[in-house]
Amino acid sequence: MPKREPRSSKGLRFPGEPGAHGAPDTGKLTTPRRVRGPHAPRSWPHGDPTSVGPGLLLGPAPGPAPTQAPPLVPAPPQRAVRGGGGAEAGAALRLRARAPRGGASGGARGRLPAVRGVWAAGLRDMKVVLCAASSRVPKSPGAEFVTEEKRVGNPLDPEVGPRCDMPAMKALLSTLWLALACGSVHTTLSKSDAKKAASKTLLEKTQLADKPVQDRGLVVTNPRAEDVVLEHRSYCAAKARERHVAGDVLGYVTPWNSHGYDIAKVFGGKFTHISPVWLQIKRHGRELFEVTGLHDVDQGWMRTVRKQAKGLRIVPRLLFEGWSHEDFRSVWDSEDEIEELSKTMVQVAKSQHFDGFVVEVWGQLPGQEHIGLIHMLTHMTEALHQARLLAILVIPPAVIPGTDQLGTFTVKQWEQLAPMLDGFSLMTYDYPTAQQPGPNAPLSWVRACVQVLDPKAQWRSKILLGLNFYGSDYSASRGGREPVVGARYIQTLKEHRPQMVWDSQAAEHYFEYKKSRGGRHVMFYPTLKSLQVRLELARELGVGLSIWELGQGLDYFYDLL
């Protein structure tokens, strides 16, 4: 698609993205997708939440886990006891010291004072009954305790002795009760910390809704951050395939934003065209053309999407990558070159079961070169139509953002190409620049781009009005702009709970927040209300829609389509 630096449409270039574009089957829409090729998917900052009730998610409570006492070592098999009296005596645990291997050997191995006791039940009512202790001292440092179960027999057993070492027993009792008291206090603190953390965490619904967002009172000019976080995953499953838009609806899907693949499967019935951003065409010499990016093609996904939505057309975007001015001139000055280029495109489309292409080439050439480009596009479209394939062209806005000047795609060129091509993906977004923060697509500018391009409304049904499902974050301290996708938007709402402001002129929401080290920020991102206003405008103007791109929006956006 045409590229405007630093703000391109389809807009926002992410690291590793090959094109000029930039930047949620049923159920939770969280199926991870394997991404093939060099494009790595962008990270999604949702953590692993802990369930706190039916359909609600709560972030994990911070704080250390309660201290647990180390388990006793399993007792060795019972041995015979010297002396009489066996069954009538109570069971006891004898703690014995054993020098670790490598210490004193044979008779030199000593033992810590052996303690016999009975543990009578329960963490809260623990009682220790100490029976006896021997007075032998270990001869090897680092001796380890093991437990051994034994029947207490003759009280004069020489291994037990008639008396206990009382100072040692008092010290042991004091240590045990101190450990229990500390454990109790620690547990109390952890519960308190968890409660405080829970009070600061916004909830998110995971269950699907039985009504669309229009019937749940969510399409408003004064949404709360808490409501957006709570509801954004909850779309109406019963109407996931019902269309509410009269014109054509094209949705872009990118391999580096895999959530869009799931969106296309679940909401496929709401679209007439899906355009995966997979392909590039390169020229290697005279009449030598190659289509690259085929490693990203997913035939299984294509079959699933077509099965879910009858009549859906899959038209991958085709970017003219690495072409110089000399390459273009050589092609449009030679009918043989144009024929070979068109033949290559038809062969790839037929072999890969595509329904056509979304061609992105217009923004790669200056205005004076567009005469030759129109010639090339005309013959290319004829060849595609002969093979019963579609040709859709990506075009820049008819009015340059921030000015009253006409864009590089003029009314004259529109009148030449509109009768032939099947559609035009109009890039009505990326209005502001990094130096001039503002709304992504002011409503009056969007309207003007359509009316200037086709004032007589003769071919407006072929215009696919661009809708951005991404936003922008502006930093006052750094003076730059960063693209914002749905996951980051929700995370920002959770962390800052900002007050959302409705710009009635632009028909967009924005909010301000502060980072601890990053200073003041302003974020613009689509909302249900801003999208609804643009859908009403598209209906009024008689145009269709093109969405960049499906993986960047919020799941409940699709209730509106």
Coordinates of C-alpha atoms in Angstrom, one line a residue:
M1 CA 0.0 0.0 0.0
P2 CA 1.3 3.5 -0.6
K3 CA 3.7 4.7 2.0
R4 CA 4.0 8.1 3.6
E5 CA 6.9 8.6 5.9
P6 CA 6.9 8.9 8.8
R7 CA 3.1 8.2 8.8
S8 CA 2.3 5.5 6.3
S9 CA -1.1 4.1 6.1
K10 CA -1.9 0.6 6.8
G11 CA -0.2 2.4 8.0
L12 CA 2.3 2.0 10.7
R13 CA 5.5 0.2 10.1
F14 CA 6.6 -2.2 12.8
P15 CA 10.1 -3.5 13.1
G16 CA 10.5 -6.3 10.6
E17 CA 7.4 -5.5 8.6
P18 CA 8.0 -5.9 4.9
G19 CA 5.3 -3.7 3.5
A20 CA 4.3 -0.1 3.7
H21 CA 1.4 -0.8 6.0
G22 CA 1.6 -0.4 9.8
A23 CA 0.3 -0.9 12.4
P24 CA -9.8 -10.9 18.5
D25 CA -13.2 -20.4 16.4
T26 CA -15.5 -19.4 19.0
G27 CA -14.6 -19.0 22.6
K28 CA -11.9 -16.7 23.9
L29 CA -10.1 -15.9 20.6
T30 CA -6.7 -16.6 22.2
T31 CA -5.5 -19.4 19.9
P32 CA -1.8 -18.8 19.3
R33 CA -0.8 -19.1 15.7
R34 CA 2.5 -20.3 14.3
V35 CA 4.0 -17.6 12.2
R36 CA 6.1 -18.6 9.3
G37 CA 8.8 -16.7 7.6
P38 CA 10.8 -13.8 8.9
H39 CA 8.0 -11.9 10.4
A40 CA 7.8 -12.2 14.2
P41 CA 4.4 -11.6 15.9
R42 CA 4.1 -8.7 18.1
S43 CA 3.9 -9.5 21.9
W44 CA 0.6 -9.2 23.7
P45 CA 1.0 -8.0 27.3
H46 CA -1.8 -10.0 28.8
G47 CA -0.5 -11.9 31.7
D48 CA -1.8 -15.2 33.1
P49 CA -4.8 -14.2 35.2
T50 CA -6.2 -16.1 38.1
S51 CA -9.9 -17.0 38.1
V52 CA -11.9 -15.4 40.8
G53 CA -15.4 -16.3 39.8
P54 CA -17.4 -17.3 36.8
G55 CA -16.3 -15.4 33.8
L56 CA -14.1 -12.9 35.6
L57 CA -10.3 -12.5 35.6
L58 CA -8.2 -11.0 38.3
G59 CA -4.5 -10.5 38.1
P60 CA -2.3 -12.6 40.3
A61 CA -1.8 -11.2 43.8
P62 CA 1.7 -10.0 44.4
G63 CA 3.6 -10.9 47.5
P64 CA 5.6 -13.9 48.7
A65 CA 3.9 -17.3 49.3
P66 CA 3.3 -18.4 52.9
T67 CA 6.3 -20.2 54.5
Q68 CA 5.9 -23.9 54.7
A69 CA 7.6 -26.2 57.1
P70 CA 10.1 -28.6 55.5
P71 CA 8.6 -32.1 55.3
L72 CA 10.0 -34.8 57.5
V73 CA 12.2 -37.4 55.9
P74 CA 10.2 -40.7 55.5
A75 CA 10.9 -43.1 58.4
P76 CA 13.0 -46.1 57.7
P77 CA 11.6 -49.6 58.4
Q78 CA 10.8 -50.4 62.0
R79 CA 13.6 -52.2 63.9
A80 CA 13.5 -54.4 67.0
V81 CA 13.9 -52.6 70.3
R82 CA 16.0 -53.7 73.1
G83 CA 14.2 -54.4 76.3
G84 CA 10.7 -55.7 77.0
G85 CA 7.2 -54.1 76.6
G86 CA 6.1 -53.5 73.0
A87 CA 2.4 -53.3 72.1
E88 CA 1.3 -51.5 75.2
A89 CA 3.6 -48.6 74.7
G90 CA 2.7 -45.6 72.5
A91 CA 4.2 -44.8 69.1
A92 CA 7.0 -42.3 69.1
L93 CA 9.3 -40.5 66.7
R94 CA 13.0 -40.7 67.3
L95 CA 15.1 -38.0 65.8
R96 CA 18.5 -39.4 65.1
A97 CA 21.6 -37.7 63.6
R98 CA 23.6 -39.3 60.9
A99 CA 26.9 -37.9 59.6
P100 CA 26.8 -37.3 55.9
R101 CA 28.9 -39.5 53.7
G102 CA 32.4 -38.4 53.4
G103 CA 32.6 -37.5 57.1
A104 CA 33.9 -39.6 60.0
S105 CA 33.7 -43.3 59.2
G106 CA 32.9 -46.4 61.2
G107 CA 32.8 -46.0 64.9
A108 CA 33.9 -42.4 64.6
R109 CA 30.5 -41.4 63.2
G110 CA 28.6 -39.6 65.9
R111 CA 24.9 -38.7 66.5
L112 CA 23.1 -35.5 67.6
P113 CA 21.1 -35.8 70.8
A114 CA 18.2 -38.2 69.9
V115 CA 14.8 -36.9 70.8
R116 CA 11.7 -39.0 71.2
G117 CA 8.3 -37.3 71.0
V118 CA 4.7 -37.6 70.1
W119 CA 3.0 -35.0 67.8
A120 CA -0.6 -34.7 68.8
A121 CA -2.5 -33.2 65.9
G122 CA -3.0 -30.0 63.9
L123 CA -1.2 -26.9 62.8
R124 CA -3.1 -24.7 65.3
D125 CA -3.2 -27.0 68.4
M126 CA 0.2 -28.6 67.9
K127 CA 1.5 -30.1 71.1
V128 CA 4.9 -31.7 71.6
V129 CA 5.4 -34.5 74.1
L130 CA 9.0 -35.0 74.6
C131 CA 9.9 -38.4 76.0
A132 CA 13.6 -38.5 76.3
A133 CA 17.0 -37.4 74.9
S134 CA 20.3 -38.9 74.8
S135 CA 23.4 -37.0 75.8
R136 CA 25.6 -38.0 72.9
V137 CA 27.1 -35.2 70.9
P138 CA 27.8 -35.6 67.1
K139 CA 31.3 -35.8 66.2
S140 CA 30.8 -34.8 62.6
P141 CA 29.7 -31.3 61.5
G142 CA 26.8 -31.0 59.1
A143 CA 25.0 -34.0 60.5
E144 CA 21.5 -34.4 59.1
F145 CA 18.3 -35.3 60.9
V146 CA 16.3 -38.4 59.9
T147 CA 13.2 -39.8 61.5
E148 CA 12.6 -43.3 62.7
E149 CA 9.4 -44.8 64.1
K150 CA 9.9 -47.0 67.2
R151 CA 8.0 -48.5 70.0
V152 CA 8.8 -47.2 73.4
G153 CA 9.6 -50.1 75.7
N154 CA 11.5 -50.4 78.9
P155 CA 11.9 -46.9 80.4
L156 CA 15.4 -48.0 81.5
D157 CA 16.4 -48.7 78.0
P158 CA 20.1 -47.6 78.0
E159 CA 19.5 -45.9 74.7
V160 CA 16.8 -43.7 76.2
G161 CA 17.8 -43.1 79.8
P162 CA 15.6 -42.1 82.7
R163 CA 16.0 -38.4 82.4
C164 CA 15.6 -35.6 79.8
D165 CA 17.9 -32.7 79.1
M166 CA 15.4 -30.0 80.2
P167 CA 17.3 -26.8 79.1
A168 CA 17.7 -28.3 75.6
M169 CA 14.0 -29.2 75.5
K170 CA 12.9 -25.6 76.6
A171 CA 15.1 -24.2 73.9
L172 CA 13.5 -26.5 71.3
L173 CA 10.0 -25.6 72.4
S174 CA 10.7 -21.9 72.2
T175 CA 12.1 -22.2 68.7
L176 CA 9.1 -24.2 67.5
W177 CA 6.5 -21.7 68.9
L178 CA 8.5 -18.8 67.5
A179 CA 8.4 -20.4 64.0
L180 CA 4.6 -21.0 64.3
A181 CA 4.0 -17.4 65.4
C182 CA 6.1 -16.0 62.5
G183 CA 4.3 -18.2 60.0
S184 CA 0.9 -16.9 61.3
V185 CA 1.9 -13.3 60.9
H186 CA 3.4 -13.9 57.5
T187 CA 0.2 -15.5 56.3
T188 CA -1.9 -12.5 57.5
L189 CA 0.4 -10.1 55.6
S190 CA 0.1 -12.0 52.4
K191 CA -3.7 -12.0 52.5
S192 CA -3.7 -8.3 53.1
D193 CA -1.4 -7.7 50.2
A194 CA -3.5 -9.8 47.9
K195 CA -6.6 -7.9 48.9
K196 CA -5.0 -4.6 48.1
A197 CA -3.7 -5.8 44.8
A198 CA -7.1 -7.1 43.9
S199 CA -8.7 -3.8 44.6
K200 CA -6.4 -2.1 42.1
T201 CA -7.0 -4.7 39.3
L202 CA -9.7 -4.1 36.7
L203 CA -11.8 -7.1 35.8
E204 CA -12.3 -8.5 32.4
K205 CA -15.2 -10.7 31.2
T206 CA -14.3 -13.9 29.5
Q207 CA -17.8 -15.2 28.7
L208 CA -19.5 -14.2 25.5
A209 CA -22.5 -11.9 25.5
D210 CA -26.1 -12.7 24.5
K211 CA -26.6 -9.1 23.1
P212 CA -24.5 -6.9 20.8
V213 CA -22.8 -3.8 22.1
Q214 CA -25.6 -1.6 20.7
D215 CA -28.1 -3.3 23.0
R216 CA -25.8 -3.2 26.1
G217 CA -25.5 0.6 26.2
L218 CA -21.8 0.6 25.4
V219 CA -21.8 2.9 22.3
V220 CA -21.5 6.2 24.2
T221 CA -19.5 9.4 24.1
N222 CA -18.5 9.1 27.8
P223 CA -17.1 5.5 28.2
R224 CA -15.3 4.6 31.4
A225 CA -11.9 2.9 31.3
E226 CA -13.3 0.2 33.7
D227 CA -16.2 -0.6 31.3
V228 CA -13.9 -0.9 28.3
V229 CA -11.6 -3.3 30.1
L230 CA -14.5 -5.3 31.5
E231 CA -16.4 -5.7 28.2
H232 CA -13.8 -5.6 25.3
R233 CA -13.6 -9.4 25.0
S234 CA -17.3 -10.0 25.2
Y235 CA -18.8 -10.0 21.8
C236 CA -22.2 -11.4 20.8
A237 CA -21.6 -14.9 19.6
A238 CA -25.1 -15.4 18.3
K239 CA -24.6 -12.6 15.7
A240 CA -21.0 -13.1 15.0
R241 CA -21.7 -13.8 11.3
E242 CA -24.5 -11.3 10.7
R243 CA -23.6 -8.3 8.5
H244 CA -24.9 -4.8 9.3
V245 CA -23.0 -2.9 6.6
A246 CA -24.6 -2.6 3.1
G247 CA -21.4 -2.1 1.1
D248 CA -18.3 -4.3 0.7
V249 CA -16.1 -4.8 3.7
L250 CA -12.4 -5.7 3.3
G251 CA -10.3 -6.7 6.3
Y252 CA -6.5 -6.9 6.2
V253 CA -4.7 -9.7 8.1
T254 CA -0.9 -9.7 8.8
P255 CA 1.3 -12.6 9.6
W256 CA 3.0 -10.7 12.4
N257 CA -0.3 -10.0 14.2
S258 CA -1.8 -13.5 14.4
H259 CA -5.0 -12.6 16.3
G260 CA -6.4 -11.4 12.9
Y261 CA -6.4 -14.9 11.6
D262 CA -8.8 -16.0 14.4
I263 CA -10.9 -12.9 13.8
A264 CA -11.4 -13.8 10.2
K265 CA -12.5 -17.3 11.1
V266 CA -15.0 -16.2 13.8
F267 CA -16.4 -13.0 12.1
G268 CA -15.9 -14.1 8.4
G269 CA -19.5 -13.6 7.6
K270 CA -19.2 -9.9 8.3
F271 CA -16.6 -9.5 5.4
T272 CA -16.9 -9.7 1.7
H273 CA -13.1 -9.7 1.2
I274 CA -10.1 -10.7 3.3
S275 CA -6.7 -9.5 2.3
P276 CA -3.7 -11.4 4.0
V277 CA -0.5 -9.3 3.8
W278 CA 1.6 -12.1 2.3
L279 CA 3.0 -11.3 -1.1
Q280 CA 5.6 -9.2 -2.9
I281 CA 6.4 -9.2 -6.6
K282 CA 10.0 -8.5 -7.7
R283 CA 11.6 -7.9 -11.1
H284 CA 14.9 -9.7 -11.7
G285 CA 15.4 -8.6 -15.3
R286 CA 13.7 -8.3 -18.6
E287 CA 10.5 -10.4 -18.5
L288 CA 11.7 -12.1 -15.3
F289 CA 9.2 -11.7 -12.4
E290 CA 8.9 -13.5 -9.1
V291 CA 6.2 -13.5 -6.4
T292 CA 7.7 -14.0 -2.9
G293 CA 6.1 -14.5 0.5
L294 CA 4.4 -17.7 -0.5
H295 CA 5.8 -19.3 2.6
D296 CA 3.2 -17.3 4.6
V297 CA 0.3 -18.7 2.6
D298 CA -1.9 -20.9 4.8
Q299 CA -4.2 -23.1 2.7
G300 CA -5.9 -24.7 5.7
W301 CA -6.8 -21.3 7.1
M302 CA -8.2 -20.2 3.8
R303 CA -10.4 -23.3 3.6
T304 CA -11.7 -22.7 7.1
V305 CA -12.5 -19.1 6.4
R306 CA -14.3 -19.9 3.2
K307 CA -16.3 -22.6 4.9
Q308 CA -17.4 -20.2 7.7
A309 CA -18.4 -17.5 5.2
K310 CA -20.1 -18.3 1.9
G311 CA -19.0 -16.1 -1.0
L312 CA -16.0 -14.6 0.9
R313 CA -13.1 -13.6 -1.4
I314 CA -9.5 -14.0 -0.4
V315 CA -7.4 -11.3 -2.2
P316 CA -3.8 -11.1 -0.8
R317 CA -2.1 -7.8 -0.9
L318 CA 0.7 -7.7 -3.5
L319 CA 3.4 -5.2 -2.9
F320 CA 5.8 -4.1 -5.7
E321 CA 8.9 -4.5 -3.6
G322 CA 12.4 -3.2 -4.6
W323 CA 11.3 -1.7 -7.9
S324 CA 13.3 1.2 -9.2
H325 CA 12.0 3.9 -11.6
E326 CA 13.9 2.1 -14.4
D327 CA 12.1 -1.1 -13.6
F328 CA 8.7 0.6 -13.9
R329 CA 9.6 2.4 -17.1
S330 CA 10.9 -0.8 -18.7
V331 CA 7.7 -2.6 -17.9
W332 CA 5.1 0.0 -19.1
D333 CA 7.2 0.8 -22.2
S334 CA 7.0 -2.9 -23.3
E335 CA 3.8 -4.8 -24.0
D336 CA 5.8 -8.0 -23.6
E337 CA 6.9 -7.1 -20.1
I338 CA 3.3 -6.2 -19.1
E339 CA 2.0 -9.4 -20.5
E340 CA 4.7 -11.5 -18.6
L341 CA 4.0 -9.6 -15.4
S342 CA 0.2 -10.2 -15.7
K343 CA 0.8 -13.9 -16.6
T344 CA 3.0 -14.4 -13.5
M345 CA 0.2 -12.9 -11.3
V346 CA -2.5 -15.1 -12.8
Q347 CA -0.4 -18.3 -12.4
V348 CA 0.2 -17.6 -8.7
A349 CA -3.4 -16.8 -8.1
K350 CA -4.6 -20.0 -9.8
S351 CA -2.0 -22.2 -8.1
Q352 CA -2.7 -20.8 -4.7
H353 CA -6.5 -20.6 -5.0
F354 CA -6.7 -16.9 -4.6
D355 CA -9.6 -14.8 -5.8
G356 CA -7.4 -11.9 -7.0
F357 CA -5.1 -9.3 -5.5
V358 CA -5.0 -6.0 -3.6
V359 CA -2.3 -4.2 -5.5
E360 CA -0.1 -1.6 -3.6
V361 CA 2.0 0.4 -6.0
W362 CA 0.6 3.9 -6.4
G363 CA 2.6 5.6 -3.6
Q364 CA 6.0 4.3 -5.0
L365 CA 6.1 6.7 -7.9
P366 CA 6.0 10.5 -8.2
G367 CA 3.0 12.2 -10.0
Q368 CA 4.6 12.6 -13.4
E369 CA 5.1 8.8 -13.7
H370 CA 1.5 8.0 -13.1
I371 CA 0.6 8.0 -16.8
G372 CA 2.7 4.9 -17.5
L373 CA 1.4 3.3 -14.2
I374 CA -2.2 3.7 -15.4
H375 CA -1.3 2.0 -18.6
M376 CA 0.3 -0.9 -16.8
L377 CA -2.6 -1.2 -14.3
T378 CA -5.1 -1.2 -17.2
H379 CA -3.6 -4.2 -19.0
M380 CA -2.9 -6.0 -15.7
T381 CA -6.6 -5.7 -14.7
E382 CA -7.8 -6.9 -18.1
A383 CA -5.6 -10.1 -17.7
L384 CA -6.9 -10.7 -14.2
H385 CA -10.5 -10.3 -15.3
Q386 CA -10.0 -12.7 -18.2
A387 CA -9.0 -15.3 -15.6
R388 CA -12.0 -14.3 -13.4
L389 CA -9.8 -12.7 -10.8
L390 CA -10.4 -9.4 -8.9
A391 CA -8.2 -6.3 -9.0
I392 CA -8.3 -3.9 -6.1
L393 CA -6.0 -0.9 -5.9
V394 CA -4.7 0.8 -2.7
I395 CA -4.9 4.6 -3.1
P396 CA -3.8 7.5 -0.9
P397 CA -6.2 10.1 0.6
A398 CA -7.6 12.6 -2.0
V399 CA -6.8 15.5 0.4
I400 CA -3.3 15.7 2.0
P401 CA -3.7 15.6 5.8
G402 CA -3.5 19.0 7.5
T403 CA -3.8 20.9 4.2
D404 CA -6.4 21.9 1.6
Q405 CA -4.2 20.4 -1.2
L406 CA -5.2 17.5 -3.4
G407 CA -3.4 14.2 -3.0
T408 CA -1.4 12.3 -5.6
F409 CA -4.5 10.3 -6.7
T410 CA -6.6 12.9 -8.5
V411 CA -10.2 13.0 -9.9
K412 CA -8.9 12.5 -13.4
Q413 CA -7.0 9.4 -12.5
W414 CA -10.1 8.2 -10.6
E415 CA -12.2 8.6 -13.7
Q416 CA -9.7 6.6 -15.8
L417 CA -9.4 3.6 -13.4
A418 CA -12.8 3.5 -11.6
P419 CA -14.7 1.8 -14.5
M420 CA -12.1 -1.0 -14.8
L421 CA -10.9 -1.9 -11.3
D422 CA -13.1 -3.8 -8.8
G423 CA -12.4 -1.6 -5.8
F424 CA -10.2 1.0 -4.2
S425 CA -8.9 0.8 -0.7
L426 CA -8.8 4.4 0.4
M427 CA -6.4 5.2 3.2
T428 CA -8.4 7.6 5.3
Y429 CA -6.3 7.4 8.5
D430 CA -2.8 8.5 9.7
Y431 CA -3.9 12.1 9.6
P432 CA -1.5 13.6 12.2
T433 CA 2.3 13.6 12.3
A434 CA 4.7 13.0 15.1
Q435 CA 5.2 16.7 15.4
Q436 CA 1.5 17.5 15.5
P437 CA -0.4 15.1 17.7
G438 CA -4.1 14.7 17.0
P439 CA -6.9 12.4 16.0
N440 CA -6.1 9.5 13.6
A441 CA -8.9 10.4 11.2
P442 CA -10.9 13.6 11.7
L443 CA -14.5 13.0 10.5
S444 CA -14.6 16.1 8.2
W445 CA -11.4 15.1 6.5
V446 CA -12.7 11.6 5.9
R447 CA -15.8 13.0 4.3
A448 CA -13.9 15.4 2.1
C449 CA -11.6 12.6 0.8
V450 CA -14.6 10.8 -0.6
Q451 CA -16.5 13.8 -1.9
V452 CA -13.4 15.2 -3.7
L453 CA -12.6 11.9 -5.3
D454 CA -16.0 11.2 -6.7
P455 CA -18.1 14.3 -6.5
K456 CA -20.8 12.9 -8.8
A457 CA -21.1 9.7 -6.7
Q458 CA -20.8 7.6 -9.9
W459 CA -18.5 4.9 -8.7
R460 CA -18.7 5.3 -4.9
S461 CA -19.7 1.7 -4.3
K462 CA -16.2 0.8 -5.3
I463 CA -14.6 3.0 -2.6
L464 CA -13.6 1.1 0.5
L465 CA -13.4 3.8 3.2
G466 CA -10.3 3.1 5.4
L467 CA -10.9 2.4 9.1
N468 CA -8.0 2.2 11.5
F469 CA -8.2 -0.4 14.3
Y470 CA -5.0 0.9 15.8
G471 CA -4.2 4.1 17.7
S472 CA -1.3 6.4 18.5
D473 CA 0.6 7.3 21.7
Y474 CA 2.3 10.7 21.8
S475 CA 5.0 11.5 24.2
A476 CA 5.4 15.2 25.3
S477 CA 9.0 14.6 26.5
R478 CA 10.3 12.6 23.5
G479 CA 8.1 14.3 20.9
G480 CA 7.4 11.1 19.0
R481 CA 4.5 8.8 18.1
E482 CA 4.2 5.1 18.7
P483 CA 1.5 2.8 17.3
V484 CA -0.9 1.3 19.8
V485 CA -2.7 -2.0 19.3
G486 CA -5.5 -3.4 21.4
A487 CA -3.4 -5.2 24.0
R488 CA -1.3 -2.2 24.8
Y489 CA -4.4 0.0 24.9
I490 CA -6.1 -2.2 27.5
Q491 CA -3.0 -2.5 29.5
T492 CA -2.7 1.3 29.6
L493 CA -6.3 1.6 30.8
K494 CA -5.6 -0.9 33.5
E495 CA -2.5 0.8 34.8
H496 CA -3.7 4.4 34.7
R497 CA -7.5 4.4 34.7
P498 CA -7.6 7.6 32.7
Q499 CA -10.6 9.9 32.0
M500 CA -11.6 9.5 28.4
V501 CA -12.4 12.7 26.5
W502 CA -14.7 12.9 23.4
D503 CA -13.5 15.3 20.6
S504 CA -16.8 16.2 19.0
Q505 CA -15.3 17.8 15.9
A506 CA -13.0 14.8 15.1
A507 CA -15.5 12.3 16.5
E508 CA -12.7 10.4 18.4
H509 CA -11.8 9.7 22.0
Y510 CA -8.5 10.4 23.6
F511 CA -7.0 10.5 27.1
E512 CA -3.9 11.8 28.9
Y513 CA -1.7 9.9 31.4
K514 CA 1.7 10.1 33.0
K515 CA 4.4 7.6 33.1
S516 CA 6.8 7.5 36.1
R517 CA 9.8 8.2 33.9
G518 CA 8.3 8.9 30.5
G519 CA 6.4 12.1 31.4
R520 CA 3.1 13.2 30.0
H521 CA 1.4 11.1 27.2
V522 CA -1.7 11.5 25.0
M523 CA -3.3 8.4 23.5
F524 CA -5.8 8.2 20.6
Y525 CA -7.5 4.8 20.0
P526 CA -10.8 3.8 18.3
T527 CA -13.8 3.3 20.5
L528 CA -17.3 1.9 19.8
K529 CA -18.7 5.4 19.4
S530 CA -16.0 6.6 17.0
L531 CA -16.4 3.5 14.8
Q532 CA -20.2 3.8 14.9
V533 CA -20.0 7.4 13.6
R534 CA -17.8 6.4 10.7
L535 CA -20.1 3.5 9.8
E536 CA -23.0 5.9 9.6
L537 CA -20.8 8.2 7.4
A538 CA -20.0 5.3 5.1
R539 CA -23.7 4.5 4.8
E540 CA -24.5 8.1 4.0
L541 CA -21.8 8.4 1.3
G542 CA -22.6 5.0 -0.2
V543 CA -19.2 3.5 0.2
G544 CA -17.8 0.3 1.6
L545 CA -15.1 -0.3 4.2
S546 CA -11.4 -1.4 4.4
I547 CA -10.0 -2.2 7.9
W548 CA -6.4 -2.0 8.9
E549 CA -6.1 -4.4 10.5
L550 CA -8.1 -7.2 12.1
G551 CA -5.6 -8.3 14.7
Q552 CA -5.2 -4.8 16.2
G553 CA -8.7 -4.0 17.3
L554 CA -10.9 -5.1 20.3
D555 CA -13.1 -8.2 19.9
Y556 CA -16.4 -6.3 20.6
F557 CA -15.7 -3.9 17.7
Y558 CA -17.1 -6.5 15.3
D559 CA -20.6 -6.3 16.8
L560 CA -20.9 -3.1 14.9
L561 CA -20.1 -4.5 11.4

